[in-house]
CSV table of C-alpha atoms and ligand atoms in Angstrom, one decimal:
chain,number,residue,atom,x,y,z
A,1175,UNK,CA,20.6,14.9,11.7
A,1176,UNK,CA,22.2,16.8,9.2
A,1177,UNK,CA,21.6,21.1,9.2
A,1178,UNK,CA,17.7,21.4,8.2
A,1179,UNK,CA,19.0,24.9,6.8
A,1180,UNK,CA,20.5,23.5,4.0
A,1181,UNK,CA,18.0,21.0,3.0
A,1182,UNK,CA,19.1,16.9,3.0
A,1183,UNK,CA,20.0,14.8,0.2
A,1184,UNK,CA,17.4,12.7,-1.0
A,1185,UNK,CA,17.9,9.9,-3.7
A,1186,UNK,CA,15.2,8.8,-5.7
A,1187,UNK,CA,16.1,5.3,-7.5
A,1188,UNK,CA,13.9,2.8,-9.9
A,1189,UNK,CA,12.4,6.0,-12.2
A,1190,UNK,CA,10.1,6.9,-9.5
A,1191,UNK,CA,8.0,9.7,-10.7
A,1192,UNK,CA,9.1,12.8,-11.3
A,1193,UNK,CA,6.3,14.8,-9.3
A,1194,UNK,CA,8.1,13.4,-5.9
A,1195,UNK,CA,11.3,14.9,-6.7
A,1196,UNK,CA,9.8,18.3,-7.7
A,1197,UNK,CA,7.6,18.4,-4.3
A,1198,UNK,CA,11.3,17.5,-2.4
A,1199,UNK,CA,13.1,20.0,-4.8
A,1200,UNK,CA,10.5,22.7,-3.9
A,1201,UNK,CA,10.8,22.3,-0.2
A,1202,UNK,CA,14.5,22.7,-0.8
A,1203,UNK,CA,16.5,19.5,-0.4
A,1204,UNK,CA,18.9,18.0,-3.3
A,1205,UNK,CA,17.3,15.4,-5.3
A,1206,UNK,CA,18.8,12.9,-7.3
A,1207,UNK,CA,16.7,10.8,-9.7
A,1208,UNK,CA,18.6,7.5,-11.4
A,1209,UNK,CA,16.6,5.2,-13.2
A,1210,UNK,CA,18.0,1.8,-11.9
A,1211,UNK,CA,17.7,-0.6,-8.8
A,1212,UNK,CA,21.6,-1.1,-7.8
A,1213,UNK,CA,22.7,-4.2,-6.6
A,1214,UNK,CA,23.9,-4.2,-3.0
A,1215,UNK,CA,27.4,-3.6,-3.3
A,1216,UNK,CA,26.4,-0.4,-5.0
A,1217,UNK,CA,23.9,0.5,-3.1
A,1218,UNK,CA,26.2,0.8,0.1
A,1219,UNK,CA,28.7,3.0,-1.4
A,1220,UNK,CA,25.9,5.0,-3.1
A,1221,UNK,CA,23.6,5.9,-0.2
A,1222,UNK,CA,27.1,7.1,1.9
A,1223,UNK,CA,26.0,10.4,0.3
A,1224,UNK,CA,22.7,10.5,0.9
A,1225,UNK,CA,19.9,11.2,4.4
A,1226,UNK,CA,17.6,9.6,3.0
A,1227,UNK,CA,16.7,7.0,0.0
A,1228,UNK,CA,13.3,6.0,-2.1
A,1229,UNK,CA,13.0,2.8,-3.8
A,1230,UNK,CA,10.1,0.9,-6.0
A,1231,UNK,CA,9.7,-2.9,-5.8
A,1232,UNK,CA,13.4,-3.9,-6.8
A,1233,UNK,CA,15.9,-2.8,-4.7
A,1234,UNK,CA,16.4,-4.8,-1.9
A,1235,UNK,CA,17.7,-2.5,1.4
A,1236,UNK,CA,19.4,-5.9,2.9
A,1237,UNK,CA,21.2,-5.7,6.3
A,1238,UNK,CA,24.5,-5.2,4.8
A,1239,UNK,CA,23.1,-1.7,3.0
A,1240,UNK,CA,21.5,-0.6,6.4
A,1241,UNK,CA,24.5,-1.5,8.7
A,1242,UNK,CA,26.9,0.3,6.2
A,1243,UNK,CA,24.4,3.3,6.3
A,1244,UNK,CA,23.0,3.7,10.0
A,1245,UNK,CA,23.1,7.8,9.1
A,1246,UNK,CA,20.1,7.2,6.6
A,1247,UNK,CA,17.1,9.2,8.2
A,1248,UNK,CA,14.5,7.6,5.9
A,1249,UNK,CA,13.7,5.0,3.6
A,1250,UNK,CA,10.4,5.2,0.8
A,1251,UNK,CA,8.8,2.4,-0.5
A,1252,UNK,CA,7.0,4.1,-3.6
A,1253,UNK,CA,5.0,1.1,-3.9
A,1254,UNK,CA,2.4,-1.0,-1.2
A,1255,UNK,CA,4.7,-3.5,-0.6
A,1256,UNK,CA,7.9,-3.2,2.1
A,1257,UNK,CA,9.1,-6.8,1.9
A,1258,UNK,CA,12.2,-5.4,0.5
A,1259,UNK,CA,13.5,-3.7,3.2
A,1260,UNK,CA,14.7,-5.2,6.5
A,1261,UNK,CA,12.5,-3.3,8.4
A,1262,UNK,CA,13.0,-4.3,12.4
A,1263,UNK,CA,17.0,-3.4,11.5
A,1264,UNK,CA,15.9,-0.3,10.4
A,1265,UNK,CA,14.1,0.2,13.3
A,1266,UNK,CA,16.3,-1.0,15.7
A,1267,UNK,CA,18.6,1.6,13.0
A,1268,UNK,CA,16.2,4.5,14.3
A,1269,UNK,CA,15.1,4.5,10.7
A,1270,UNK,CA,11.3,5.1,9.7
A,1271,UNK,CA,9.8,3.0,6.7
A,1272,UNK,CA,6.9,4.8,4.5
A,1273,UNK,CA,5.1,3.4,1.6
A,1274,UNK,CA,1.9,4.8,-0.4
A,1275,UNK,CA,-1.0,2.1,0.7
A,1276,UNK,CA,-3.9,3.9,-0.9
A,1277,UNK,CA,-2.8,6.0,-3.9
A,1278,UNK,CA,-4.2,3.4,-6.2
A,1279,UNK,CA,-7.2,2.4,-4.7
A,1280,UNK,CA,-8.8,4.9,-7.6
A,1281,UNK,CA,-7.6,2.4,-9.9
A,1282,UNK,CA,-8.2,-1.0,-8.6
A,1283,UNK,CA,-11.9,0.3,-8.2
A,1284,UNK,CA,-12.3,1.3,-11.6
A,1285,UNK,CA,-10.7,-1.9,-13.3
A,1286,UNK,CA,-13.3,-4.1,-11.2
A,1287,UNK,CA,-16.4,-1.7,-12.8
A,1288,UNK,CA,-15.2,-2.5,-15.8
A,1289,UNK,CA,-14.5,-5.9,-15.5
A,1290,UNK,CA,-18.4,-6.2,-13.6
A,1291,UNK,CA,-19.6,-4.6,-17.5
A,1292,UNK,CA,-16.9,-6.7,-19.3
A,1293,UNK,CA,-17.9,-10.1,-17.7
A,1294,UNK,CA,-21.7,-9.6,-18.6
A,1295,UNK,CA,-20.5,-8.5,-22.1
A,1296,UNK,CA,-18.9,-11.7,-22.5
A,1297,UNK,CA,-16.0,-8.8,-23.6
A,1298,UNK,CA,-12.8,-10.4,-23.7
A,1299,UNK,CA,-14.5,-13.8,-25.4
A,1300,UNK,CA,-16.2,-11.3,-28.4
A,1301,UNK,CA,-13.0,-9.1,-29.0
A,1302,UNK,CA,-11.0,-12.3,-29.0
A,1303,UNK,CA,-13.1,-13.8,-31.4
A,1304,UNK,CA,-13.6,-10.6,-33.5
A,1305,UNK,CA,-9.6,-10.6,-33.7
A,1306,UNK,CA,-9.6,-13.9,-35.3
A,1307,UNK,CA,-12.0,-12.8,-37.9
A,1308,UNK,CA,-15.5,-14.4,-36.2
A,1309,UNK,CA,-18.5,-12.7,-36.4
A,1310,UNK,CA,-20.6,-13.3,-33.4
A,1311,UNK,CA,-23.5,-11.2,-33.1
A,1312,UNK,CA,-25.4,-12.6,-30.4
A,1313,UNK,CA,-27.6,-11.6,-27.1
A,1314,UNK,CA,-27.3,-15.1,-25.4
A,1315,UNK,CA,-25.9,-14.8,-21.9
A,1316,UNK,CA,-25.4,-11.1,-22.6
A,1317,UNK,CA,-26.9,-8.3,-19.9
A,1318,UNK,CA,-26.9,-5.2,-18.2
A,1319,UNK,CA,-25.5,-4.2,-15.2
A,1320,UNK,CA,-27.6,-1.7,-14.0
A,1321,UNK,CA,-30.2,-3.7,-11.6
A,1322,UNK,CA,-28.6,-6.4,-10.9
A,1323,UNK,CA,-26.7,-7.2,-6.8
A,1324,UNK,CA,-22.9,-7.1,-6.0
A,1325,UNK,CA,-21.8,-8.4,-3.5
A,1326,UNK,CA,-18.4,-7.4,-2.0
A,1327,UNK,CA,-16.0,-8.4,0.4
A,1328,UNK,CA,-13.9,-6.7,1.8
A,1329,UNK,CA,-15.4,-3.3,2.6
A,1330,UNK,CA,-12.1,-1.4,2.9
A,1331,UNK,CA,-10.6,1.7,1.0
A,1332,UNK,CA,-11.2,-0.3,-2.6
A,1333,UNK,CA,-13.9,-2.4,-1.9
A,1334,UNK,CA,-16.0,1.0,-0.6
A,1335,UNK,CA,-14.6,2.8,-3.7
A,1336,UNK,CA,-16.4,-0.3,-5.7
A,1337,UNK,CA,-19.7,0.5,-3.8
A,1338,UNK,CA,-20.0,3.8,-4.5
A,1339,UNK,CA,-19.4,3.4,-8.1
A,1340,UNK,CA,-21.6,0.3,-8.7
A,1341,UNK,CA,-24.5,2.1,-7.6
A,1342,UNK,CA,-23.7,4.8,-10.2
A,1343,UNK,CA,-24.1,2.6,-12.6
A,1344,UNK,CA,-27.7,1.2,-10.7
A,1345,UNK,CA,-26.4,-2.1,-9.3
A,1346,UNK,CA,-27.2,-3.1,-5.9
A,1347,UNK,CA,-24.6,-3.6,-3.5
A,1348,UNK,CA,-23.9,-6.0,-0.4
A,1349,UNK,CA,-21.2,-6.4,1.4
A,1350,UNK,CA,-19.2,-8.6,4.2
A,1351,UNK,CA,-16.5,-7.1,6.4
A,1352,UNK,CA,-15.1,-8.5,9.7
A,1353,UNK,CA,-15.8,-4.9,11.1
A,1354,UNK,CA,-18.9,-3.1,11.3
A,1355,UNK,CA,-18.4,-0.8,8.5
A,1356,UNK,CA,-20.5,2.7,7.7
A,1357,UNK,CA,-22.7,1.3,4.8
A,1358,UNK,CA,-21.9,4.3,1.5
A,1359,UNK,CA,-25.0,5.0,-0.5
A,1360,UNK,CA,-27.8,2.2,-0.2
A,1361,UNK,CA,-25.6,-0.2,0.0
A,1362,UNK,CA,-26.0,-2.7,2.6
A,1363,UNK,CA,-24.0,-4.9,5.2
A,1364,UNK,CA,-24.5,-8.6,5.7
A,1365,UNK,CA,-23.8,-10.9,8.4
A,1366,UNK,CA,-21.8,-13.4,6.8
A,1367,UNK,CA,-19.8,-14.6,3.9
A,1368,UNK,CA,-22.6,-16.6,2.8
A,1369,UNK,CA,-24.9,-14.3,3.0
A,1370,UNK,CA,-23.7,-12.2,0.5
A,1371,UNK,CA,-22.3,-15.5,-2.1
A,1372,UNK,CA,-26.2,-16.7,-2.2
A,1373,UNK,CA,-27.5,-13.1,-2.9
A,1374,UNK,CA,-25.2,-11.5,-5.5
A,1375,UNK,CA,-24.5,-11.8,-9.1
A,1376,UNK,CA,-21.1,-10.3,-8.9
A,1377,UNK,CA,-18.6,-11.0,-6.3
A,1378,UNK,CA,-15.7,-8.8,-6.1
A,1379,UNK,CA,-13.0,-9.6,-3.2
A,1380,UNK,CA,-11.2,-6.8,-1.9
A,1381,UNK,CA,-9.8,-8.1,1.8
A,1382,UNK,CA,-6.0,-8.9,2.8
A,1383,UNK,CA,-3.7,-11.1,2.6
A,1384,UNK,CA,-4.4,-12.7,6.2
A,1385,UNK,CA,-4.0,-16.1,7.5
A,1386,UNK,CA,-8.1,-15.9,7.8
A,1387,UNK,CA,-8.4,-14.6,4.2
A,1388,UNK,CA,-5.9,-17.2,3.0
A,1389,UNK,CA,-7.9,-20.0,0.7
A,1390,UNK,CA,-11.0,-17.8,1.6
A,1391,UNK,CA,-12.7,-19.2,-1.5
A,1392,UNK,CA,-12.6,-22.5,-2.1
A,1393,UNK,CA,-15.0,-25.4,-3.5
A,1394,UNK,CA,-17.5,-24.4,-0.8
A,1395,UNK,CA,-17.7,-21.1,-1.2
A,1396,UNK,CA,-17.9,-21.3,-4.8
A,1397,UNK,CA,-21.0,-23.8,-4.8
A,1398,UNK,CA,-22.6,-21.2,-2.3
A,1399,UNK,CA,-22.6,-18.6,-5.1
A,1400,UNK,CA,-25.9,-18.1,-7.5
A,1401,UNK,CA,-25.4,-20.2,-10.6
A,1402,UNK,CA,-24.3,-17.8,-13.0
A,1403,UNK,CA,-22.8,-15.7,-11.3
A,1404,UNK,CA,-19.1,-14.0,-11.7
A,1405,UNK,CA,-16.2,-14.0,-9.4
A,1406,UNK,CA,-13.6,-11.2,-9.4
A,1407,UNK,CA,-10.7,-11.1,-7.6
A,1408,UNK,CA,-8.0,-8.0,-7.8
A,1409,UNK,CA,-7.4,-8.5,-3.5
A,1410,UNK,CA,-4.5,-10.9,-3.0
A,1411,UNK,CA,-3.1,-14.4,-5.3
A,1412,UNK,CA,-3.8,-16.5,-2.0
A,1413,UNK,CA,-7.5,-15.6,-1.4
A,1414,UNK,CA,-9.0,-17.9,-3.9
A,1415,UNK,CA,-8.5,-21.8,-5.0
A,1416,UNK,CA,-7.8,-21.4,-8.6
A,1417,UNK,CA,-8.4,-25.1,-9.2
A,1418,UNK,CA,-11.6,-25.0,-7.5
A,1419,UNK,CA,-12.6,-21.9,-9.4
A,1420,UNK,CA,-11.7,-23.4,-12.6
A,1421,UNK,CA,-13.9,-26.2,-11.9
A,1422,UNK,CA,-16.9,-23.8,-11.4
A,1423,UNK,CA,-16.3,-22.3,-14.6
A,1424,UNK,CA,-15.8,-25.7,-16.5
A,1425,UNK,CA,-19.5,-26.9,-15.2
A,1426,UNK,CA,-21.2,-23.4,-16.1
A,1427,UNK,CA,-21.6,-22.9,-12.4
A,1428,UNK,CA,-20.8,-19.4,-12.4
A,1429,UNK,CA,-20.8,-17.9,-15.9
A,1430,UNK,CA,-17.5,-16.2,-15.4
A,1431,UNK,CA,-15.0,-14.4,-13.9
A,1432,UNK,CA,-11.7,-11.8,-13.9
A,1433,UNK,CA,-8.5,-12.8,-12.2
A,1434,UNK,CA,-5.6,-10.1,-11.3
A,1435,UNK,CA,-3.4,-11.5,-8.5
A,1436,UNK,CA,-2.7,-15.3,-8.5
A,1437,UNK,CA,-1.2,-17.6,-5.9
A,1438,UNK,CA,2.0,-17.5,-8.1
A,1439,UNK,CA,2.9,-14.8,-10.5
A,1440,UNK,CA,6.4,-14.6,-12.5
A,1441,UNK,CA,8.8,-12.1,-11.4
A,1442,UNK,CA,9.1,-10.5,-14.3
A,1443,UNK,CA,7.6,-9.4,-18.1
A,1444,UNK,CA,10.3,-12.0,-19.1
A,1445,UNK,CA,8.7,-14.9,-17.1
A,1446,UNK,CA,5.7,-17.2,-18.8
A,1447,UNK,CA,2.9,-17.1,-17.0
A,1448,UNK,CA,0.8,-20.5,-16.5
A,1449,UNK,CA,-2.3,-20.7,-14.5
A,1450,UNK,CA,-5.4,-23.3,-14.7
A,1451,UNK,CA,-7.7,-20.6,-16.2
A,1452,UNK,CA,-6.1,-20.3,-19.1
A,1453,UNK,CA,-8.6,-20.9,-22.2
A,1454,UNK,CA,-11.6,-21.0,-20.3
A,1455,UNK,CA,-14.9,-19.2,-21.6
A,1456,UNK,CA,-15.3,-15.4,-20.0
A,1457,UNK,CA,-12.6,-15.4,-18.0
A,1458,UNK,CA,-10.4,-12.1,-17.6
A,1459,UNK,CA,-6.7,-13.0,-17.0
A,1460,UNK,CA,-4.8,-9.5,-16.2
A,1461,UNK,CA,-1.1,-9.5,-15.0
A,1462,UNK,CA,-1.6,-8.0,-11.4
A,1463,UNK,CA,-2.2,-4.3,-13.0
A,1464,UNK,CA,-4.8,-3.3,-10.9
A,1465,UNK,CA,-3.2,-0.4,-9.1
A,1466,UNK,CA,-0.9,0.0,-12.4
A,1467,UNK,CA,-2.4,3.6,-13.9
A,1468,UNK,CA,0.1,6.7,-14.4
A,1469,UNK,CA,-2.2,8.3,-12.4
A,1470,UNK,CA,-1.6,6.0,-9.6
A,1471,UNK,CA,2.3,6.2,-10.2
A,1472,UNK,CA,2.0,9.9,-9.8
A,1473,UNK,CA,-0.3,9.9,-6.6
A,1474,UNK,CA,2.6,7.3,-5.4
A,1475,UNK,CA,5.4,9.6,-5.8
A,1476,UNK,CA,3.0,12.6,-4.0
A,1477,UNK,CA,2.5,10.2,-0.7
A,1478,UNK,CA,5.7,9.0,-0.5
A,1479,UNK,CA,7.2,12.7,-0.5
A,1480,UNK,CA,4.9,14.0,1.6
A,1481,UNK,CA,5.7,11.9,4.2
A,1482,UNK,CA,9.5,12.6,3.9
A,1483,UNK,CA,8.6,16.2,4.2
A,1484,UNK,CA,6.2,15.5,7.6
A,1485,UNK,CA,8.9,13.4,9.0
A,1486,UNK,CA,12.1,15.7,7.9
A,1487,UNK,CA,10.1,19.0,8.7
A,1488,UNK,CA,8.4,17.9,11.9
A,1489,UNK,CA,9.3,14.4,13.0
A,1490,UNK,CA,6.2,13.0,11.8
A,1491,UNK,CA,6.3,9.3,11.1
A,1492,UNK,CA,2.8,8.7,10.5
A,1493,UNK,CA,2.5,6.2,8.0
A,1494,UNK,CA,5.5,4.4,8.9
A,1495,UNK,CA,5.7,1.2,8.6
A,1496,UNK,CA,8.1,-0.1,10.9
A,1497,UNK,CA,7.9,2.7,14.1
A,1498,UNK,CA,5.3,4.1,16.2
A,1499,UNK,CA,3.3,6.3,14.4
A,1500,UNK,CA,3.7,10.2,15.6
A,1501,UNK,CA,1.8,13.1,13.8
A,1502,UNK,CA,3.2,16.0,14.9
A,1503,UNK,CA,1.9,19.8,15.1
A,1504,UNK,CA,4.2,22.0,13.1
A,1505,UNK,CA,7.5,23.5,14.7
A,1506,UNK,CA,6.6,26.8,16.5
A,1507,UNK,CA,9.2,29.3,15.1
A,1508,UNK,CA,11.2,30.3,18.4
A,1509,UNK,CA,11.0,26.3,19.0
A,1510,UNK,CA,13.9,23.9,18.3
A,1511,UNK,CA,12.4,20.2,17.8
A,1512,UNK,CA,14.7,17.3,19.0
A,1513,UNK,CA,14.0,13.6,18.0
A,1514,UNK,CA,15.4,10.7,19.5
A,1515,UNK,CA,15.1,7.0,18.8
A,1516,UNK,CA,15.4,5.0,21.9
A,1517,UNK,CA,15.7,1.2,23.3
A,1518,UNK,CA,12.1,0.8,24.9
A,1519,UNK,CA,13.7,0.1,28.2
A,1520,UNK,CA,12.1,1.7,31.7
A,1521,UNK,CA,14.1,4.9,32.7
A,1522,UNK,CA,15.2,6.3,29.8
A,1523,UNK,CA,12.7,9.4,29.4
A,1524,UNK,CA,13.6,10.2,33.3
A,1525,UNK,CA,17.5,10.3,32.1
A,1526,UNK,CA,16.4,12.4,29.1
A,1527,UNK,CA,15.3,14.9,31.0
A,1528,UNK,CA,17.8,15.1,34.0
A,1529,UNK,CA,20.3,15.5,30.8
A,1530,UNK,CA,18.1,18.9,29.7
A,1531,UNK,CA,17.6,20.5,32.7
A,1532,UNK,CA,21.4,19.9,32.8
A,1533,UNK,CA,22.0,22.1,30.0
A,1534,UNK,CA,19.6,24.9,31.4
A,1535,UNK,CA,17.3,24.3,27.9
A,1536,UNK,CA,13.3,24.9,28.4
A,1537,UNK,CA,11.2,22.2,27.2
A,1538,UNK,CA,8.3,23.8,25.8
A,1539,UNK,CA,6.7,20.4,24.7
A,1540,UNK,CA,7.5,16.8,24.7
A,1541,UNK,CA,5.8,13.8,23.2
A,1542,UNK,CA,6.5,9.8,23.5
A,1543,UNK,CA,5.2,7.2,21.5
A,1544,UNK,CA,6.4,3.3,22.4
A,1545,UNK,CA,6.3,0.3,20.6
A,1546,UNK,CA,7.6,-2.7,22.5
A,1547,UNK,CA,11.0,-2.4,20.5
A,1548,UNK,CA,11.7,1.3,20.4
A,1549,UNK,CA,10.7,4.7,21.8
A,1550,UNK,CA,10.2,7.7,20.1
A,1551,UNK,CA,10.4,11.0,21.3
A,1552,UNK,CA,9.8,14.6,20.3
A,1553,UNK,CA,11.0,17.3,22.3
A,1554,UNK,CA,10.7,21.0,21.5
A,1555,UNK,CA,12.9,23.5,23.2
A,1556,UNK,CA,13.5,26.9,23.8
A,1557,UNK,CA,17.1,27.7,24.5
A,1558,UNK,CA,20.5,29.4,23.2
A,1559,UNK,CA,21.7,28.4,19.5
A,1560,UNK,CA,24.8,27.3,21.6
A,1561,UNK,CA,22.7,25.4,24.8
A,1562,UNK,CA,21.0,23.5,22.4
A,1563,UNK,CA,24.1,21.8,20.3
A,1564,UNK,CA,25.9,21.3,24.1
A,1565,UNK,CA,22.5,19.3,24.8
A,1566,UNK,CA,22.3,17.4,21.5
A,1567,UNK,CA,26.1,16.7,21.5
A,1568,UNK,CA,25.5,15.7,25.3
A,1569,UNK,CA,22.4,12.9,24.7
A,1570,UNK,CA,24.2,11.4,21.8
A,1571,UNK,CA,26.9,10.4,24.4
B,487,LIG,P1,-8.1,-2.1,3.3
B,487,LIG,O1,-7.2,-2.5,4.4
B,487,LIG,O2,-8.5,-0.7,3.2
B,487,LIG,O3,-9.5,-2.9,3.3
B,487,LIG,C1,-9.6,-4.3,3.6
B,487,LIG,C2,-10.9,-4.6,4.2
B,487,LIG,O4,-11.0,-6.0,4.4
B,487,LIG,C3,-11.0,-4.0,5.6
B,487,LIG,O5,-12.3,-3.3,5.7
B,487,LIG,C4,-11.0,-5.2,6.5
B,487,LIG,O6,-11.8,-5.1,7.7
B,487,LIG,C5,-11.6,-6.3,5.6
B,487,LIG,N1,-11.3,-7.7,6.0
B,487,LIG,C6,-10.1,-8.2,6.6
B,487,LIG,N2,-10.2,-9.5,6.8
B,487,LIG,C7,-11.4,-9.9,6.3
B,487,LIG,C8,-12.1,-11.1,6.3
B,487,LIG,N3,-11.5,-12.2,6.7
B,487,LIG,N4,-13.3,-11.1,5.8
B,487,LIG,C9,-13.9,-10.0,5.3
B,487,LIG,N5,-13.4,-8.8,5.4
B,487,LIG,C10,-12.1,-8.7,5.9
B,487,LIG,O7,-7.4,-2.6,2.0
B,487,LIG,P2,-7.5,-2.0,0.5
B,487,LIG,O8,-6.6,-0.9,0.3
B,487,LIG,O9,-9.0,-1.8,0.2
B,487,LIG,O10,-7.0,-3.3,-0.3
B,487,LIG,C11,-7.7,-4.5,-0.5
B,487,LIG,C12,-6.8,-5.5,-1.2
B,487,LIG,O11,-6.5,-5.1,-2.5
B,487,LIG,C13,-5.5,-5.9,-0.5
B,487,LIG,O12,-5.3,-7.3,-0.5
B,487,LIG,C14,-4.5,-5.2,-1.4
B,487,LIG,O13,-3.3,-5.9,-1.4
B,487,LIG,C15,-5.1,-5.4,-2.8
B,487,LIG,N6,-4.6,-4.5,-3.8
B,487,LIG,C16,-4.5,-5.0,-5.1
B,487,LIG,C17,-4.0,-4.2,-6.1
B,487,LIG,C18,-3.9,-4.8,-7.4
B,487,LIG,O14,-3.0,-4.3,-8.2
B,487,LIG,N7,-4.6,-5.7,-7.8
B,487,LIG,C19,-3.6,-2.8,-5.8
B,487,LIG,C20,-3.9,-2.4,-4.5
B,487,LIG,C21,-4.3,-3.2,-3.5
């Protein structure tokens, strides 16, 4: 590792927010903020100067940038997704992967509340309408939220979030989760899927992309739902069938519904976007911005930094993606914390220590954590400035 003293150079590419550089900054380290995703060939000379690197969605760390790099400590994802990062080479690399999971689960639960009011509103279909100079004043088919039963699925970070503020606004909640989950206000858990379709009036998905949550939705589930009722999905593209749902829209089965994620979504703001609910009555069509607030951006950039620090301070890699998650105590200040990445193969933390007591060091605390690829292990010592470097130098050999 490069001299903690001096802080470690950290590059933060694809406009990441500013808040994660300043938290890095403050703690000490040289920051370097660029604005653009560089191709590989770039990439590979760029991050030569660099410990450690964050990216957004774009940049791809391929094989080629990792084996031209194997000094990186760490690599961000400032985003959920890590599919842009080989991330058993950077493993095998002894290289952690974080990302930021939950810092917009705020603002996927919020979109779906006001999608739950919009969708009973008839919203999008009256604004539209008002834009193209119709007047429709009208009460048909339009209703309150407050009374009526939601039922959710999915009873995770978002889909509790959803719970708590439905029953704000004096809905009833239901939900189905695989897992016994604690039920949050009044709300209530349900023993099956079907259980909660026949009951609610608004279904809101908030589960994973799984093979079991794949085409979750389909004809059948749909005809299990109370006729008028609205579907809302802001989980994953793959949970629903979009032609099935379409077809309980066209026949008034359910009266509406609000669509974020969808099986296939362009690439970019440059793409056309074509899906089978296009033009149908009350239905919400957003392009996958459910987590997309500057709030959630910032929160992002916090996470993401935080876990550099815990991992560059301590040797924590909780939240990593790709390596067996650690948390870590802080450093006590006569204390010199080692970490080394290892092949999980038998015999290795025996012939870690016959190499310490070697160098006369005192271990003042050790801790291993396994996956069936690699072992990680934190070791603090006391011992001479000088015993300490010998012994380092000595297990790198
Ligand atoms: P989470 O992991 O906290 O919760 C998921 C819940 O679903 C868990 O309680 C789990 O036990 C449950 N579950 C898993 N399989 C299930 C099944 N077959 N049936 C019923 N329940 C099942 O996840 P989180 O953070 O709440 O995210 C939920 C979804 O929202 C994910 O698909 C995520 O990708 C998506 N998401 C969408 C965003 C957007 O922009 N629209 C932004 C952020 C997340």
């Amino acid at each position: 590792m490069a001299n903690k003293q001096n802080g470690f150079r950290i590059l933060l590419l694809e406009a990441i927010h500013p808040g994660a550089k300043d938290l890095l900054a403050r703690e000490g380290h040289t920051v370097q903020l660029e604005s653009h995703s560089p191709k590989e060939a770039e990439l590979v000379t760029m991050l030569q100067n660099f410990d450690v690197v964050g990216i957004r969605s774009k940049t791809q760390i391929t094989e080629k940038v990792l084996q031209a790099n194997p000094h990186l400590l760490a690599v961000g994802c400032f985003c959920i997704g890590t599919d842009q990062v080989k991330l058993d080479q950077a493993k095998r690399l002894g290289i952690p992967v974080f990302n930021a999971p939950y810092s917009n689960t705020r603002s996927v639960a919020e979109l779906v509340l006001a999608e739950i009011v919009a969708l009973s509103r008839q919203l999008g279909d009256r604004s539209m309408m008002a834009h193209r100079g119709e007047w429709m004043k009208s009460a048909v088919g339009s209703r309150e939220v407050r009374g009526k039963t939601l039922g959710i699925v999915g009873y995770g970070h978002i889909g509790s979030q959803v719970s708590v503020l439905a029953e704000s606004f004096g809905m009833r909640v239901v939900y189905f989760d695989v897992i016994k989950k604690l039920p949050l206000g009044n709300s209530q858990q349900l023993e099956t899927l079907e259980d909660v379709l026949r009951v609610s009036d608004f279904v809101s998905l908030h589960v994973p992309d799984t093979a079991q949550t794949k085409q979750m939705i389909t004809e059948r589930e749909l005809s299990q739902m109370k006729k008028g009722a609205c579907l809302i999905n802001a989980s994953r593209g793959s949970v629903v069938v979009i032609p099935a749902l379409a077809e309980a829209l066209k026949s008034n089965h359910l009266a509406g519904a609000a669509v974020d994620v969808f099986p296939v979504e362009p690439s970019s703001n440059n793409e056309k976007f074509v899906s089978e609910l296009q033009g149908l009555k009350n239905v919400i069509l957003t392009p996958h911005i459910g987590g997309s607030t500057e709030e959630a951006q910032e929160a992002i950039g916090i996470e993401v930094a935080q876990s550099f620090l815990g991992f560059l301070k301590n040797g924590s890699t909780r939240g990593a993606v790709n390596f067996p998650n650690v948390d870590l105590p802080i450093l006590h200040d006569n204390s010199q914390r080692m970490i080394n990445v290892h092949q999980n193969v038998p015999g290795v933390l025996g012939e870690i220590n016959s190499i310490v007591s070697k160098f006369g060091v005192n271990i003042t605390a050790q801790g291993l954590s396994t996956d069936s690829n690699v072992g990680y292990l934190v070791m603090d010592m006391e011992g001479r400035a000088e015993e300490v470097s010998n012994l380092v130098a000595g297990l790198k050999t």
